[in-house]
Amino acid sequence: MKTQIAETALQMAQEAGCTDVKVVLMQNHESTIQVRNGQIERMQQATATSMAFNLFLDGRDGFFYTNKLGTDELNAF
């Protein structure tokens, strides 16, 4: 699934006219445990997925970043 998102984004950038494209898909996991007086007070887990782009066109390049990875959102991005 994640590979397909990156491939779709790559194809969209190429279809928009970019001569070279670099796509980096990142997924971060975080776990937090808070302890008070020797007892676990709070446990929390979070996962975030985002994508970074290096786009190249006519000798220029740009770097872009998004965490909205739906097809419609990527298309608008």
C-alpha positions as a printed NumPy array, in Angstrom:
array([[  0.   ,   0.   ,   0.   ],
       [  2.705,   2.513,   0.979],
       [  4.752,   1.691,  -2.115],
       [  1.697,   2.317,  -4.269],
       [  1.239,   5.788,  -2.729],
       [  4.853,   6.697,  -3.574],
       [  4.508,   5.318,  -7.115],
       [  1.28 ,   7.277,  -7.655],
       [  2.927,  10.498,  -6.445],
       [  5.926,   9.865,  -8.703],
       [  3.683,   9.323, -11.713],
       [  1.658,  12.482, -10.942],
       [  4.831,  14.59 , -10.799],
       [  6.108,  13.153, -14.082],
       [  2.751,  13.735, -15.784],
       [  2.864,  17.351, -14.531],
       [  6.119,  17.811, -16.494],
       [  8.894,  17.242, -13.958],
       [ 12.036,  15.903, -15.612],
       [ 13.312,  14.184, -12.451],
       [ 11.498,  13.325,  -9.243],
       [ 12.645,  11.985,  -5.903],
       [  9.925,  10.764,  -3.52 ],
       [ 10.631,   9.813,   0.09 ],
       [  7.846,   8.173,   2.081],
       [  8.344,   8.333,   5.847],
       [  6.524,   6.556,   8.643],
       [  7.295,   7.434,  12.243],
       [  6.209,   5.511,  15.335],
       [  6.294,   7.   ,  18.81 ],
       [  5.624,   5.406,  22.187],
       [  5.422,   7.448,  25.395],
       [  5.113,   6.129,  28.93 ],
       [  4.693,   8.512,  31.85 ],
       [  5.467,   7.202,  35.334],
       [  4.559,   8.903,  38.608],
       [  5.49 ,   7.537,  42.03 ],
       [  6.541,   4.242,  40.496],
       [  3.188,   3.706,  38.732],
       [  2.407,   4.042,  35.036],
       [  0.244,   7.11 ,  34.751],
       [ -0.171,   7.302,  30.997],
       [  0.783,   5.272,  27.908],
       [  0.478,   6.653,  24.405],
       [  1.349,   5.461,  20.905],
       [  1.261,   7.459,  17.688],
       [  2.056,   6.76 ,  14.049],
       [  2.547,   9.45 ,  11.416],
       [  3.066,   8.991,   7.684],
       [  4.343,  11.745,   5.402],
       [  5.988,  12.229,   2.026],
       [  8.771,  14.509,   0.804],
       [  9.38 ,  15.43 ,  -2.838],
       [ 12.365,  16.776,  -4.725],
       [ 11.053,  17.978,  -8.08 ],
       [ 13.263,  19.05 , -10.979],
       [ 12.123,  21.042, -14.024],
       [ 13.997,  23.28 , -16.492],
       [ 17.174,  23.345, -14.395],
       [ 15.266,  24.332, -11.251],
       [ 14.41 ,  22.225,  -8.266],
       [ 12.032,  22.415,  -5.339],
       [ 11.462,  20.542,  -2.105],
       [  7.935,  19.887,  -0.879],
       [  6.437,  17.993,   2.051],
       [  2.948,  16.742,   2.894],
       [  1.205,  14.406,   5.305],
       [ -1.991,  14.289,   3.227],
       [ -1.552,  11.148,   1.16 ],
       [ -4.959,  10.499,  -0.376],
       [ -5.065,  10.463,  -4.189],
       [ -7.3  ,  13.562,  -4.397],
       [ -5.146,  15.389,  -1.829],
       [ -1.918,  14.5  ,  -3.66 ],
       [ -3.422,  15.625,  -6.944],
       [ -4.322,  19.015,  -5.452],
       [ -0.91 ,  19.24 ,  -3.779]])
